[in-house]
PDB file of C-alpha atoms and ligand atoms in Angstrom:
ATOM      1  CA  MET U   1       0.000   0.000   0.000  1.00 64.00           C
ATOM      2  CA  ALA U   2       1.599   3.277  -1.094  1.00 85.00           C
ATOM      3  CA  LEU U   3       1.254   5.684   1.821  1.00 96.00           C
ATOM      4  CA  LEU U   4       1.339   9.469   1.688  1.00 97.00           C
ATOM      5  CA  THR U   5       4.248  11.257   3.313  1.00 95.00           C
ATOM      6  CA  PRO U   6       4.119  14.682   5.011  1.00 96.00           C
ATOM      7  CA  ASP U   7       6.192  15.988   2.063  1.00 96.00           C
ATOM      8  CA  ASP U   8       3.487  14.844  -0.393  1.00 96.00           C
ATOM      9  CA  LEU U   9       1.020  16.991   1.550  1.00 97.00           C
ATOM     10  CA  GLU U  10       3.107  20.165   1.566  1.00 96.00           C
ATOM     11  CA  ASP U  11       1.219  23.117   0.000  1.00 96.00           C
ATOM     12  CA  ILE U  12      -1.756  20.969  -1.025  1.00 95.00           C
ATOM     13  CA  LEU U  13      -4.097  23.906  -1.526  1.00 96.00           C
ATOM     14  CA  LYS U  14      -1.521  25.605  -3.773  1.00 97.00           C
ATOM     15  CA  LYS U  15      -1.255  22.365  -5.756  1.00 96.00           C
ATOM     16  CA  LEU U  16      -5.065  22.223  -5.904  1.00 96.00           C
ATOM     17  CA  GLU U  17      -5.364  25.786  -7.254  1.00 97.00           C
ATOM     18  CA  HIS U  18      -2.766  24.958  -9.928  1.00 97.00           C
ATOM     19  CA  ASN U  19      -4.602  21.769 -10.937  1.00 98.00           C
ATOM     20  CA  ASP U  20      -8.025  23.414 -10.823  1.00 98.00           C
ATOM     21  CA  ASN U  21      -6.836  25.995 -13.354  1.00 98.00           C
ATOM     22  CA  ILE U  22      -5.573  23.218 -15.640  1.00 98.00           C
ATOM     23  CA  ILE U  23      -8.855  21.305 -15.214  1.00 98.00           C
ATOM     24  CA  LYS U  24     -10.903  24.422 -16.034  1.00 98.00           C
ATOM     25  CA  ASP U  25      -8.811  25.105 -19.128  1.00 98.00           C
ATOM     26  CA  ALA U  26      -8.814  21.460 -20.299  1.00 98.00           C
ATOM     27  CA  THR U  27     -12.456  20.584 -19.578  1.00 98.00           C
ATOM     28  CA  GLY U  28     -14.377  23.857 -19.239  1.00 98.00           C
ATOM     29  CA  MET U  29     -15.402  22.957 -15.648  1.00 98.00           C
ATOM     30  CA  ASP U  30     -13.708  23.260 -12.253  1.00 98.00           C
ATOM     31  CA  ILE U  31     -13.263  20.314  -9.895  1.00 97.00           C
ATOM     32  CA  LYS U  32     -16.325  21.214  -7.805  1.00 98.00           C
ATOM     33  CA  GLN U  33     -18.547  21.338 -10.924  1.00 98.00           C
ATOM     34  CA  ILE U  34     -17.162  17.997 -12.144  1.00 98.00           C
ATOM     35  CA  CYS U  35     -17.836  16.376  -8.737  1.00 98.00           C
ATOM     36  CA  GLU U  36     -21.369  17.815  -8.730  1.00 98.00           C
ATOM     37  CA  THR U  37     -21.981  16.460 -12.226  1.00 98.00           C
ATOM     38  CA  VAL U  38     -20.565  12.983 -11.547  1.00 98.00           C
ATOM     39  CA  TYR U  39     -22.450  12.465  -8.272  1.00 98.00           C
ATOM     40  CA  GLY U  40     -25.500  14.687  -8.870  1.00 98.00           C
ATOM     41  CA  THR U  41     -24.971  16.293  -5.452  1.00 98.00           C
ATOM     42  CA  LYS U  42     -24.063  19.698  -4.025  1.00 98.00           C
ATOM     43  CA  LEU U  43     -22.194  20.335  -0.764  1.00 97.00           C
ATOM     44  CA  GLY U  44     -24.275  22.238   1.781  1.00 96.00           C
ATOM     45  CA  CYS U  45     -23.395  22.906   5.414  1.00 95.00           C
ATOM     46  CA  GLU U  46     -22.372  19.379   6.373  1.00 97.00           C
ATOM     47  CA  LYS U  47     -19.984  19.216   9.360  1.00 98.00           C
ATOM     48  CA  ILE U  48     -16.932  16.972   8.900  1.00 98.00           C
ATOM     49  CA  GLY U  49     -15.504  14.967  11.831  1.00 98.00           C
ATOM     50  CA  ILE U  50     -11.904  13.832  11.189  1.00 98.00           C
ATOM     51  CA  ILE U  51     -10.612  10.977  13.322  1.00 98.00           C
ATOM     52  CA  PRO U  52      -6.837  10.306  13.409  1.00 98.00           C
ATOM     53  CA  ILE U  53      -6.146   6.552  13.270  1.00 98.00           C
ATOM     54  CA  THR U  54      -3.014   5.032  14.851  1.00 98.00           C
ATOM     55  CA  ALA U  55      -3.301   1.541  13.271  1.00 98.00           C
ATOM     56  CA  GLY U  56      -0.477   0.098  11.159  1.00 97.00           C
ATOM     57  CA  ASN U  57       2.094   2.753  10.232  1.00 97.00           C
ATOM     58  CA  GLY U  58       0.159   5.190  12.374  1.00 96.00           C
ATOM     59  CA  ILE U  59      -0.483   8.878  12.130  1.00 98.00           C
ATOM     60  CA  ILE U  60       0.803  10.776   9.066  1.00 97.00           C
ATOM     61  CA  GLY U  61       1.875  14.161  10.418  1.00 93.00           C
ATOM     62  CA  ASN U  62      -0.267  16.499   8.409  1.00 96.00           C
ATOM     63  CA  PHE U  63      -2.920  14.098   7.052  1.00 98.00           C
ATOM     64  CA  SER U  64      -5.764  15.101   9.413  1.00 98.00           C
ATOM     65  CA  SER U  65      -4.913  18.799   9.175  1.00 98.00           C
ATOM     66  CA  SER U  66      -4.902  18.448   5.364  1.00 98.00           C
ATOM     67  CA  LEU U  67      -8.428  16.991   5.484  1.00 98.00           C
ATOM     68  CA  LEU U  68      -9.521  19.908   7.678  1.00 98.00           C
ATOM     69  CA  ALA U  69      -8.025  22.383   5.204  1.00 97.00           C
ATOM     70  CA  ILE U  70      -9.831  20.615   2.337  1.00 97.00           C
ATOM     71  CA  ALA U  71     -13.173  20.786   4.179  1.00 97.00           C
ATOM     72  CA  ASP U  72     -12.589  24.479   4.762  1.00 97.00           C
ATOM     73  CA  TYR U  73     -11.617  25.035   1.092  1.00 96.00           C
ATOM     74  CA  PHE U  74     -15.016  23.632   0.055  1.00 96.00           C
ATOM     75  CA  GLY U  75     -16.789  25.858   2.614  1.00 96.00           C
ATOM     76  CA  LEU U  76     -17.490  23.125   5.169  1.00 98.00           C
ATOM     77  CA  ASP U  77     -17.116  23.262   8.944  1.00 97.00           C
ATOM     78  CA  GLY U  78     -14.922  20.522  10.351  1.00 97.00           C
ATOM     79  CA  PHE U  79     -12.994  19.356  13.384  1.00 98.00           C
ATOM     80  CA  ILE U  80     -10.266  16.865  14.248  1.00 98.00           C
ATOM     81  CA  THR U  81     -11.167  14.780  17.299  1.00 98.00           C
ATOM     82  CA  GLU U  82      -8.989  15.301  20.372  1.00 97.00           C
ATOM     83  CA  HIS U  83      -8.525  11.552  20.716  1.00 98.00           C
ATOM     84  CA  THR U  84      -7.627   8.918  18.107  1.00 98.00           C
ATOM     85  CA  ASP U  85      -9.263   5.630  17.058  1.00 98.00           C
ATOM     86  CA  VAL U  86     -12.327   4.413  19.010  1.00 98.00           C
ATOM     87  CA  THR U  87     -12.338   7.267  21.510  1.00 98.00           C
ATOM     88  CA  GLY U  88     -12.054   9.694  18.630  1.00 98.00           C
ATOM     89  CA  TYR U  89     -14.855   7.891  16.801  1.00 98.00           C
ATOM     90  CA  TYR U  90     -17.047   8.227  19.905  1.00 97.00           C
ATOM     91  CA  GLN U  91     -16.221  11.936  20.190  1.00 97.00           C
ATOM     92  CA  ALA U  92     -17.072  12.532  16.528  1.00 97.00           C
ATOM     93  CA  THR U  93     -20.361  10.615  16.609  1.00 95.00           C
ATOM     94  CA  SER U  94     -21.508  12.177  19.892  1.00 92.00           C
ATOM     95  CA  GLY U  95     -20.400  15.580  18.610  1.00 87.00           C
ATOM     96  CA  ASP U  96     -22.232  17.242  15.727  1.00 92.00           C
ATOM     97  CA  ALA U  97     -20.389  15.633  12.825  1.00 97.00           C
ATOM     98  CA  ASP U  98     -22.541  14.800   9.799  1.00 98.00           C
ATOM     99  CA  ILE U  99     -19.742  13.096   7.846  1.00 98.00           C
ATOM    100  CA  LEU U 100     -16.832  11.151   9.373  1.00 98.00           C
ATOM    101  CA  MET U 101     -13.471  10.804   7.604  1.00 98.00           C
ATOM    102  CA  MET U 102     -10.803   8.380   8.748  1.00 98.00           C
ATOM    103  CA  ALA U 103      -8.034   6.265   7.233  1.00 98.00           C
ATOM    104  CA  ASP U 104      -5.825   3.369   8.199  1.00 98.00           C
ATOM    105  CA  ASP U 105      -3.095   2.049   5.882  1.00 98.00           C
ATOM    106  CA  HIS U 106      -5.553   0.152   3.678  1.00 97.00           C
ATOM    107  CA  MET U 107      -8.843   2.050   3.580  1.00 98.00           C
ATOM    108  CA  PHE U 108      -9.686   5.750   3.679  1.00 98.00           C
ATOM    109  CA  ILE U 109     -13.423   6.329   4.038  1.00 98.00           C
ATOM    110  CA  ALA U 110     -16.049   9.039   4.309  1.00 99.00           C
ATOM    111  CA  HIS U 111     -19.200   7.988   6.189  1.00 98.00           C
ATOM    112  CA  ASN U 112     -22.335  10.130   6.182  1.00 98.00           C
ATOM    113  CA  LEU U 113     -24.062   9.495   9.537  1.00 98.00           C
ATOM    114  CA  ARG U 114     -27.301  11.072   8.294  1.00 97.00           C
ATOM    115  CA  ASN U 115     -27.930   8.857   5.244  1.00 98.00           C
ATOM    116  CA  GLY U 116     -25.589   5.939   5.962  1.00 98.00           C
ATOM    117  CA  LYS U 117     -23.620   6.387   2.712  1.00 98.00           C
ATOM    118  CA  ILE U 118     -19.959   5.318   2.752  1.00 98.00           C
ATOM    119  CA  ALA U 119     -17.373   6.210   0.072  1.00 98.00           C
ATOM    120  CA  THR U 120     -13.834   4.888  -0.282  1.00 98.00           C
ATOM    121  CA  ASN U 121     -10.936   7.044  -1.386  1.00 98.00           C
ATOM    122  CA  HIS U 122      -9.602   4.590  -3.975  1.00 98.00           C
ATOM    123  CA  ILE U 123     -12.899   4.229  -5.875  1.00 98.00           C
ATOM    124  CA  CYS U 124     -13.683   7.973  -5.716  1.00 98.00           C
ATOM    125  CA  THR U 125     -10.140   8.857  -6.774  1.00 98.00           C
ATOM    126  CA  GLY U 126     -10.315   6.452  -9.729  1.00 98.00           C
ATOM    127  CA  VAL U 127     -13.716   7.755 -10.805  1.00 98.00           C
ATOM    128  CA  ILE U 128     -12.877  11.456 -10.566  1.00 98.00           C
ATOM    129  CA  TYR U 129      -9.450  11.317 -12.234  1.00 98.00           C
ATOM    130  CA  ALA U 130     -10.874   9.127 -15.032  1.00 98.00           C
ATOM    131  CA  GLU U 131     -13.776  11.575 -15.401  1.00 98.00           C
ATOM    132  CA  ILE U 132     -11.337  14.500 -15.700  1.00 98.00           C
ATOM    133  CA  ALA U 133      -9.373  12.674 -18.447  1.00 98.00           C
ATOM    134  CA  SER U 134     -12.603  11.854 -20.315  1.00 98.00           C
ATOM    135  CA  ARG U 135     -13.691  15.515 -20.429  1.00 98.00           C
ATOM    136  CA  TYR U 136     -10.648  16.739 -22.390  1.00 98.00           C
ATOM    137  CA  ARG U 137     -12.154  19.229 -24.807  1.00 97.00           C
ATOM    138  CA  HIS U 138      -9.424  18.747 -27.437  1.00 97.00           C
ATOM    139  CA  ALA U 139     -10.112  15.007 -27.721  1.00 97.00           C
ATOM    140  CA  ASP U 140     -11.609  13.940 -31.049  1.00 92.00           C
ATOM    141  CA  THR U 141     -12.254  10.266 -30.277  1.00 96.00           C
ATOM    142  CA  LYS U 142     -13.788   8.233 -27.454  1.00 98.00           C
ATOM    143  CA  ASP U 143     -10.512   6.320 -26.970  1.00 98.00           C
ATOM    144  CA  VAL U 144      -9.058   6.576 -23.454  1.00 98.00           C
ATOM    145  CA  LEU U 145      -5.903   4.915 -22.174  1.00 98.00           C
ATOM    146  CA  VAL U 146      -5.868   3.542 -18.609  1.00 98.00           C
ATOM    147  CA  ILE U 147      -2.498   2.642 -17.141  1.00 98.00           C
ATOM    148  CA  GLY U 148      -2.690   0.601 -13.958  1.00 98.00           C
ATOM    149  CA  LEU U 149      -5.664  -1.622 -13.065  1.00 98.00           C
ATOM    150  CA  GLY U 150      -5.236  -1.806  -9.291  1.00 98.00           C
ATOM    151  CA  ARG U 151      -7.767  -0.470  -6.801  1.00 98.00           C
ATOM    152  CA  VAL U 152      -7.803   3.077  -8.216  1.00 98.00           C
ATOM    153  CA  GLY U 153      -7.241   2.166 -11.875  1.00 98.00           C
ATOM    154  CA  TYR U 154      -9.958  -0.505 -11.953  1.00 98.00           C
ATOM    155  CA  GLY U 155     -12.468   1.925 -10.408  1.00 98.00           C
ATOM    156  CA  GLY U 156     -11.626   4.540 -13.035  1.00 98.00           C
ATOM    157  CA  ALA U 157     -11.708   2.039 -15.916  1.00 98.00           C
ATOM    158  CA  GLU U 158     -15.121   0.800 -14.780  1.00 98.00           C
ATOM    159  CA  HIS U 159     -16.426   4.386 -14.709  1.00 98.00           C
ATOM    160  CA  LEU U 160     -15.144   5.068 -18.239  1.00 98.00           C
ATOM    161  CA  VAL U 161     -16.669   1.845 -19.618  1.00 98.00           C
ATOM    162  CA  LYS U 162     -20.014   2.773 -18.048  1.00 98.00           C
ATOM    163  CA  LYS U 163     -19.774   6.189 -19.741  1.00 98.00           C
ATOM    164  CA  GLY U 164     -19.328   4.500 -23.120  1.00 98.00           C
ATOM    165  CA  PHE U 165     -15.654   5.266 -23.800  1.00 98.00           C
ATOM    166  CA  ASN U 166     -13.373   2.883 -25.696  1.00 98.00           C
ATOM    167  CA  VAL U 167     -11.113   1.923 -22.809  1.00 98.00           C
ATOM    168  CA  PHE U 168      -7.662   0.632 -23.697  1.00 98.00           C
ATOM    169  CA  ALA U 169      -5.696  -0.491 -20.669  1.00 98.00           C
ATOM    170  CA  TYR U 170      -2.360  -1.878 -19.577  1.00 98.00           C
ATOM    171  CA  ASP U 171      -1.107  -3.460 -16.374  1.00 98.00           C
ATOM    172  CA  PRO U 172       1.942  -5.772 -16.081  1.00 98.00           C
ATOM    173  CA  ASN U 173      -0.076  -7.833 -13.622  1.00 98.00           C
ATOM    174  CA  ALA U 174      -1.630 -10.309 -16.072  1.00 98.00           C
ATOM    175  CA  GLU U 175      -4.259 -11.345 -13.555  1.00 98.00           C
ATOM    176  CA  PHE U 176      -5.492  -7.752 -13.120  1.00 98.00           C
ATOM    177  CA  LEU U 177      -5.494  -7.225 -16.894  1.00 98.00           C
ATOM    178  CA  GLU U 178      -7.463 -10.416 -17.542  1.00 98.00           C
ATOM    179  CA  LYS U 179      -9.943  -9.570 -14.772  1.00 98.00           C
ATOM    180  CA  ALA U 180     -10.577  -6.087 -16.221  1.00 98.00           C
ATOM    181  CA  GLU U 181     -10.906  -7.523 -19.746  1.00 98.00           C
ATOM    182  CA  LYS U 182     -13.397 -10.150 -18.576  1.00 98.00           C
ATOM    183  CA  GLU U 183     -15.434  -8.006 -16.151  1.00 98.00           C
ATOM    184  CA  LEU U 184     -15.299  -4.608 -17.862  1.00 98.00           C
ATOM    185  CA  GLY U 185     -14.582  -5.447 -21.470  1.00 98.00           C
ATOM    186  CA  ILE U 186     -11.504  -3.206 -21.593  1.00 98.00           C
ATOM    187  CA  ILE U 187      -9.201  -3.619 -24.611  1.00 98.00           C
ATOM    188  CA  PRO U 188      -5.722  -4.762 -23.545  1.00 98.00           C
ATOM    189  CA  LEU U 189      -3.177  -2.281 -24.981  1.00 97.00           C
ATOM    190  CA  ASP U 190      -1.119  -3.880 -27.757  1.00 95.00           C
ATOM    191  CA  LEU U 191       2.418  -2.845 -26.741  1.00 92.00           C
ATOM    192  CA  ASP U 192       3.771  -4.072 -30.092  1.00 92.00           C
ATOM    193  CA  HIS U 193       1.515  -1.730 -32.062  1.00 91.00           C
ATOM    194  CA  PRO U 194       1.677   1.630 -30.210  1.00 87.00           C
ATOM    195  CA  GLN U 195      -1.363   3.905 -30.456  1.00 95.00           C
ATOM    196  CA  LYS U 196      -1.395   7.580 -29.405  1.00 97.00           C
ATOM    197  CA  PHE U 197      -4.109   8.817 -27.038  1.00 98.00           C
ATOM    198  CA  SER U 198      -5.353  12.325 -26.235  1.00 98.00           C
ATOM    199  CA  MET U 199      -6.852  11.136 -22.912  1.00 98.00           C
ATOM    200  CA  VAL U 200      -4.718   9.160 -20.460  1.00 98.00           C
ATOM    201  CA  PHE U 201      -5.663   8.107 -16.917  1.00 98.00           C
ATOM    202  CA  GLU U 202      -2.700   6.685 -14.991  1.00 98.00           C
ATOM    203  CA  ALA U 203      -2.964   5.061 -11.554  1.00 98.00           C
ATOM    204  CA  THR U 204       0.312   3.423 -10.633  1.00 98.00           C
ATOM    205  CA  PRO U 205       2.898   3.955  -7.866  1.00 97.00           C
ATOM    206  CA  ASN U 206       5.711   4.181 -10.412  1.00 98.00           C
ATOM    207  CA  SER U 207       7.348   6.887 -12.487  1.00 97.00           C
ATOM    208  CA  ASN U 208       7.845   6.733 -16.274  1.00 97.00           C
ATOM    209  CA  THR U 209       4.874   4.435 -16.894  1.00 97.00           C
ATOM    210  CA  ILE U 210       3.694   6.635 -19.784  1.00 97.00           C
ATOM    211  CA  SER U 211       5.851   6.382 -22.909  1.00 95.00           C
ATOM    212  CA  GLU U 212       6.303   8.654 -25.924  1.00 94.00           C
ATOM    213  CA  GLY U 213       4.284   6.341 -28.172  1.00 94.00           C
ATOM    214  CA  MET U 214       1.186   6.613 -25.976  1.00 96.00           C
ATOM    215  CA  VAL U 215       0.817  10.413 -26.019  1.00 96.00           C
ATOM    216  CA  ALA U 216      -0.929  12.254 -28.893  1.00 96.00           C
ATOM    217  CA  GLU U 217       0.102  15.766 -29.977  1.00 94.00           C
ATOM    218  CA  ARG U 218      -2.638  17.255 -27.731  1.00 96.00           C
ATOM    219  CA  CYS U 219      -3.112  15.164 -24.618  1.00 98.00           C
ATOM    220  CA  LEU U 220      -4.542  15.383 -21.101  1.00 98.00           C
ATOM    221  CA  VAL U 221      -2.842  13.095 -18.567  1.00 98.00           C
ATOM    222  CA  SER U 222      -4.897  12.747 -15.410  1.00 98.00           C
ATOM    223  CA  THR U 223      -3.100  10.871 -12.646  1.00 98.00           C
ATOM    224  CA  PRO U 224      -3.347  10.489  -8.862  1.00 98.00           C
ATOM    225  CA  GLY U 225      -0.296   8.255  -9.029  1.00 97.00           C
ATOM    226  CA  ILE U 226       2.570   9.026  -6.654  1.00 96.00           C
ATOM    227  CA  PRO U 227       5.220   9.481  -8.058  1.00 95.00           C
ATOM    228  CA  CYS U 228       3.992  10.884 -11.367  1.00 96.00           C
ATOM    229  CA  GLY U 229       3.966   8.385 -14.243  1.00 97.00           C
ATOM    230  CA  LEU U 230       4.513  11.053 -16.927  1.00 97.00           C
ATOM    231  CA  PRO U 231       8.184  11.671 -17.808  1.00 97.00           C
ATOM    232  CA  ASP U 232       9.204  15.342 -17.476  1.00 95.00           C
ATOM    233  CA  ASP U 233      10.291  15.734 -21.108  1.00 95.00           C
ATOM    234  CA  ILE U 234       6.813  14.711 -22.333  1.00 95.00           C
ATOM    235  CA  GLY U 235       4.966  16.629 -19.609  1.00 91.00           C
ATOM    236  CA  LYS U 236       6.743  19.869 -20.443  1.00 91.00           C
ATOM    237  CA  ARG U 237       5.499  19.890 -24.061  1.00 90.00           C
ATOM    238  CA  ASP U 238       3.139  22.739 -24.927  1.00 85.00           C
ATOM    239  CA  ASN U 239       0.145  20.602 -25.821  1.00 93.00           C
ATOM    240  CA  VAL U 240       0.364  18.038 -23.042  1.00 96.00           C
ATOM    241  CA  ASP U 241      -1.669  18.925 -19.944  1.00 97.00           C
ATOM    242  CA  LEU U 242      -1.092  17.196 -16.608  1.00 97.00           C
ATOM    243  CA  VAL U 243      -3.560  16.926 -13.716  1.00 98.00           C
ATOM    244  CA  MET U 244      -1.829  15.440 -10.712  1.00 97.00           C
ATOM    245  CA  GLU U 245      -2.149  16.162  -6.964  1.00 97.00           C
ATOM    246  CA  PRO U 246      -1.790  14.039  -3.838  1.00 97.00           C
ATOM    247  CA  LEU U 247      -5.167  14.100  -2.042  1.00 98.00           C
ATOM    248  CA  VAL U 248      -7.645  16.958  -2.545  1.00 98.00           C
ATOM    249  CA  ILE U 249      -9.395  15.922  -5.770  1.00 98.00           C
ATOM    250  CA  GLY U 250     -10.069  12.421  -4.423  1.00 98.00           C
ATOM    251  CA  VAL U 251     -11.380  13.836  -1.148  1.00 98.00           C
ATOM    252  CA  ALA U 252     -13.638  16.282  -3.003  1.00 98.00           C
ATOM    253  CA  ALA U 253     -15.124  13.296  -4.846  1.00 98.00           C
ATOM    254  CA  MET U 254     -15.613  11.384  -1.565  1.00 98.00           C
ATOM    255  CA  LEU U 255     -17.516  14.293  -0.009  1.00 98.00           C
ATOM    256  CA  HIS U 256     -19.838  14.586  -3.025  1.00 98.00           C
ATOM    257  CA  ALA U 257     -20.272  10.796  -3.183  1.00 98.00           C
ATOM    258  CA  VAL U 258     -21.792  10.516   0.333  1.00 98.00           C
ATOM    259  CA  LEU U 259     -24.371  13.314   0.070  1.00 98.00           C
TER     260      LEU U 259
HETATM  261  P1  LIG A 301      -2.423  -0.609  -6.419  1.00 54.70           P
HETATM  262  O1  LIG A 301      -1.114  -1.105  -5.916  1.00 54.70           O
HETATM  263  O2  LIG A 301      -3.710  -1.224  -5.995  1.00 54.70           O
HETATM  264  O3  LIG A 301      -2.419  -0.614  -8.036  1.00 54.70           O
HETATM  265  C1  LIG A 301      -1.320  -0.140  -8.768  1.00 54.70           C
HETATM  266  C2  LIG A 301      -1.318  -0.923 -10.089  1.00 54.70           C
HETATM  267  O4  LIG A 301      -0.355  -0.324 -10.957  1.00 54.70           O
HETATM  268  C3  LIG A 301      -0.925  -2.409  -9.934  1.00 54.70           C
HETATM  269  O5  LIG A 301      -1.922  -3.230 -10.500  1.00 54.70           O
HETATM  270  C4  LIG A 301       0.393  -2.512 -10.712  1.00 54.70           C
HETATM  271  O6  LIG A 301       0.551  -3.745 -11.374  1.00 54.70           O
HETATM  272  C5  LIG A 301       0.205  -1.386 -11.718  1.00 54.70           C
HETATM  273  N1  LIG A 301       1.466  -0.940 -12.349  1.00 54.70           N
HETATM  274  C6  LIG A 301       2.679  -0.804 -11.765  1.00 54.70           C
HETATM  275  N2  LIG A 301       3.584  -0.392 -12.701  1.00 54.70           N
HETATM  276  C7  LIG A 301       2.902  -0.254 -13.876  1.00 54.70           C
HETATM  277  C8  LIG A 301       3.252   0.132 -15.198  1.00 54.70           C
HETATM  278  N3  LIG A 301       4.510   0.481 -15.504  1.00 54.70           N
HETATM  279  N4  LIG A 301       2.294   0.167 -16.160  1.00 54.70           N
HETATM  280  C9  LIG A 301       1.020  -0.174 -15.846  1.00 54.70           C
HETATM  281  N5  LIG A 301       0.603  -0.557 -14.617  1.00 54.70           N
HETATM  282  C10 LIG A 301       1.548  -0.595 -13.646  1.00 54.70           C
HETATM  283  O7  LIG A 301      -2.429   0.958  -6.055  1.00 54.70           O
HETATM  284  P2  LIG A 301      -3.723   1.899  -5.946  1.00 54.70           P
HETATM  285  O8  LIG A 301      -4.308   1.806  -4.562  1.00 54.70           O
HETATM  286  O9  LIG A 301      -4.589   1.647  -7.144  1.00 54.70           O
HETATM  287  O10 LIG A 301      -3.049   3.354  -6.053  1.00 54.70           O
HETATM  288  C11 LIG A 301      -2.397   3.714  -7.257  1.00 54.70           C
HETATM  289  C12 LIG A 301      -1.581   4.961  -7.003  1.00 54.70           C
HETATM  290  O11 LIG A 301      -2.461   6.054  -6.703  1.00 54.70           O
HETATM  291  C13 LIG A 301      -0.626   4.843  -5.800  1.00 54.70           C
HETATM  292  O12 LIG A 301       0.555   5.549  -6.115  1.00 54.70           O
HETATM  293  C14 LIG A 301      -1.368   5.599  -4.673  1.00 54.70           C
HETATM  294  O13 LIG A 301      -0.469   6.170  -3.735  1.00 54.70           O
HETATM  295  C15 LIG A 301      -2.032   6.687  -5.483  1.00 54.70           C
HETATM  296  N6  LIG A 301      -3.199   7.314  -4.843  1.00 54.70           N
HETATM  297  C16 LIG A 301      -3.297   8.662  -4.924  1.00 54.70           C
HETATM  298  C17 LIG A 301      -4.410   9.312  -4.438  1.00 54.70           C
HETATM  299  C18 LIG A 301      -4.548  10.791  -4.669  1.00 54.70           C
HETATM  300  O14 LIG A 301      -5.546  11.388  -4.237  1.00 54.70           O
HETATM  301  N7  LIG A 301      -3.600  11.412  -5.361  1.00 54.70           N
HETATM  302  C19 LIG A 301      -5.484   8.586  -3.746  1.00 54.70           C
HETATM  303  C20 LIG A 301      -5.319   7.152  -3.730  1.00 54.70           C
HETATM  304  C21 LIG A 301      -4.192   6.522  -4.263  1.00 54.70           C
HETATM  305  O1  LIG A 302      -3.016  10.085  10.159  1.00 54.70           O
HETATM  306  C1  LIG A 302      -3.769   9.079  10.045  1.00 54.70           C
HETATM  307  O2  LIG A 302      -4.909   8.983  10.577  1.00 54.70           O
HETATM  308  C2  LIG A 302      -3.268   7.911   9.236  1.00 54.70           C
HETATM  309  N1  LIG A 302      -3.823   6.634   9.761  1.00 54.70           N
HETATM  310  C3  LIG A 302      -3.665   8.126   7.771  1.00 54.70           C
HETATM  311  C4  LIG A 302      -3.151   6.997   6.876  1.00 54.70           C
HETATM  312  C5  LIG A 302      -3.506   7.236   5.406  1.00 54.70           C
HETATM  313  C6  LIG A 302      -2.899   6.110   4.581  1.00 54.70           C
HETATM  314  N2  LIG A 302      -3.342   6.137   3.192  1.00 54.70           N
HETATM  315  C7  LIG A 302      -2.646   6.781   2.257  1.00 54.70           C
HETATM  316  O3  LIG A 302      -1.635   7.402   2.495  1.00 54.70           O
HETATM  317  C8  LIG A 302      -3.228   6.694   0.854  1.00 54.70           C
HETATM  318  C9  LIG A 302      -3.511   8.064   0.316  1.00 54.70           C
HETATM  319  C10 LIG A 302      -2.921   8.139  -1.054  1.00 54.70           C
HETATM  320  C11 LIG A 302      -4.995   8.159   0.199  1.00 54.70           C
HETATM  321  C12 LIG A 302      -5.435   6.813   0.332  1.00 54.70           C
HETATM  322  N3  LIG A 302      -4.473   6.045   0.759  1.00 54.70           N
HETATM  323 MG1  LIG A 303      -6.500  13.419  -5.182  1.00 54.70          MG
END
């Protein structure tokens, strides 16, 4: 499980502003509008209760405070419980939290206490980053490339298939590739016959997973992957746009998903 580090979370709101500008330019909508469209919901005055969890590798220095800053960015009241784990959970539920957010090393969830809805970070992250890629306004086909079919990649690929895109996908894990081909009907990428794509969704924990032959002249690469899978020399080209940030976009999707 690839875990965030405090360095990843440095200046997250600055990174969000930068990415939101790219998203607006590339899709015509900002991240809030895209979340509202995908989930058909609008944030109101929900109160967010954030519970630090000490399980496994334990507390990540600025993880809870990052969630609080994200809630605030989207105009929501929030608080971090004084205690961790079960005591923290009790404090949040007996306080006035509407939505709880908590994460151990394997699952990061949002739970709406008012309607019972639960959203996971990996599905919401896959869906929202895939959605961003699919809205590239310079794309002239319905072909989308998905790189990585793990928890996030599979969720994004499933979303794109449901939306009627032609989903080409690659994962070196043959089992994951076969599962996605069988269950979703994705088209395994033919590495021997490279095809260029103007929409790429990458969800891997590796760098340099996107090669020259995959990227069309105008291309939007949308990736939550840490580190970034797009090589610098390709990413710096004028007509290649990159949406990549460590936490906020996925959390925005989680909040909209549980309303
Ligand atoms: P995972 O480990 O479940 O899946 C990663 C997949 O990438 C695996 O199936 C692996 O075989 C595949 N892969 C590795 N190298 C590849 C390559 N060169 N080409 C194609 N596929 C390759 O990981 P998960 O949970 O899906 O997360 C993916 C990444 O997204 C991780 O780096 C994680 O830290 C990050 N993440 C970022 C979030 C954000 O908000 N920015 C939120 C959640 C996860
Ligand atoms: O501070 C805390 O409460 C920690 N238990 C938080 C651990 C989060 C671990 N998960 C991750 O770092 C990744 C992120 C990319 C988002 C989802 N999983
Ligand atoms: Mg994110």
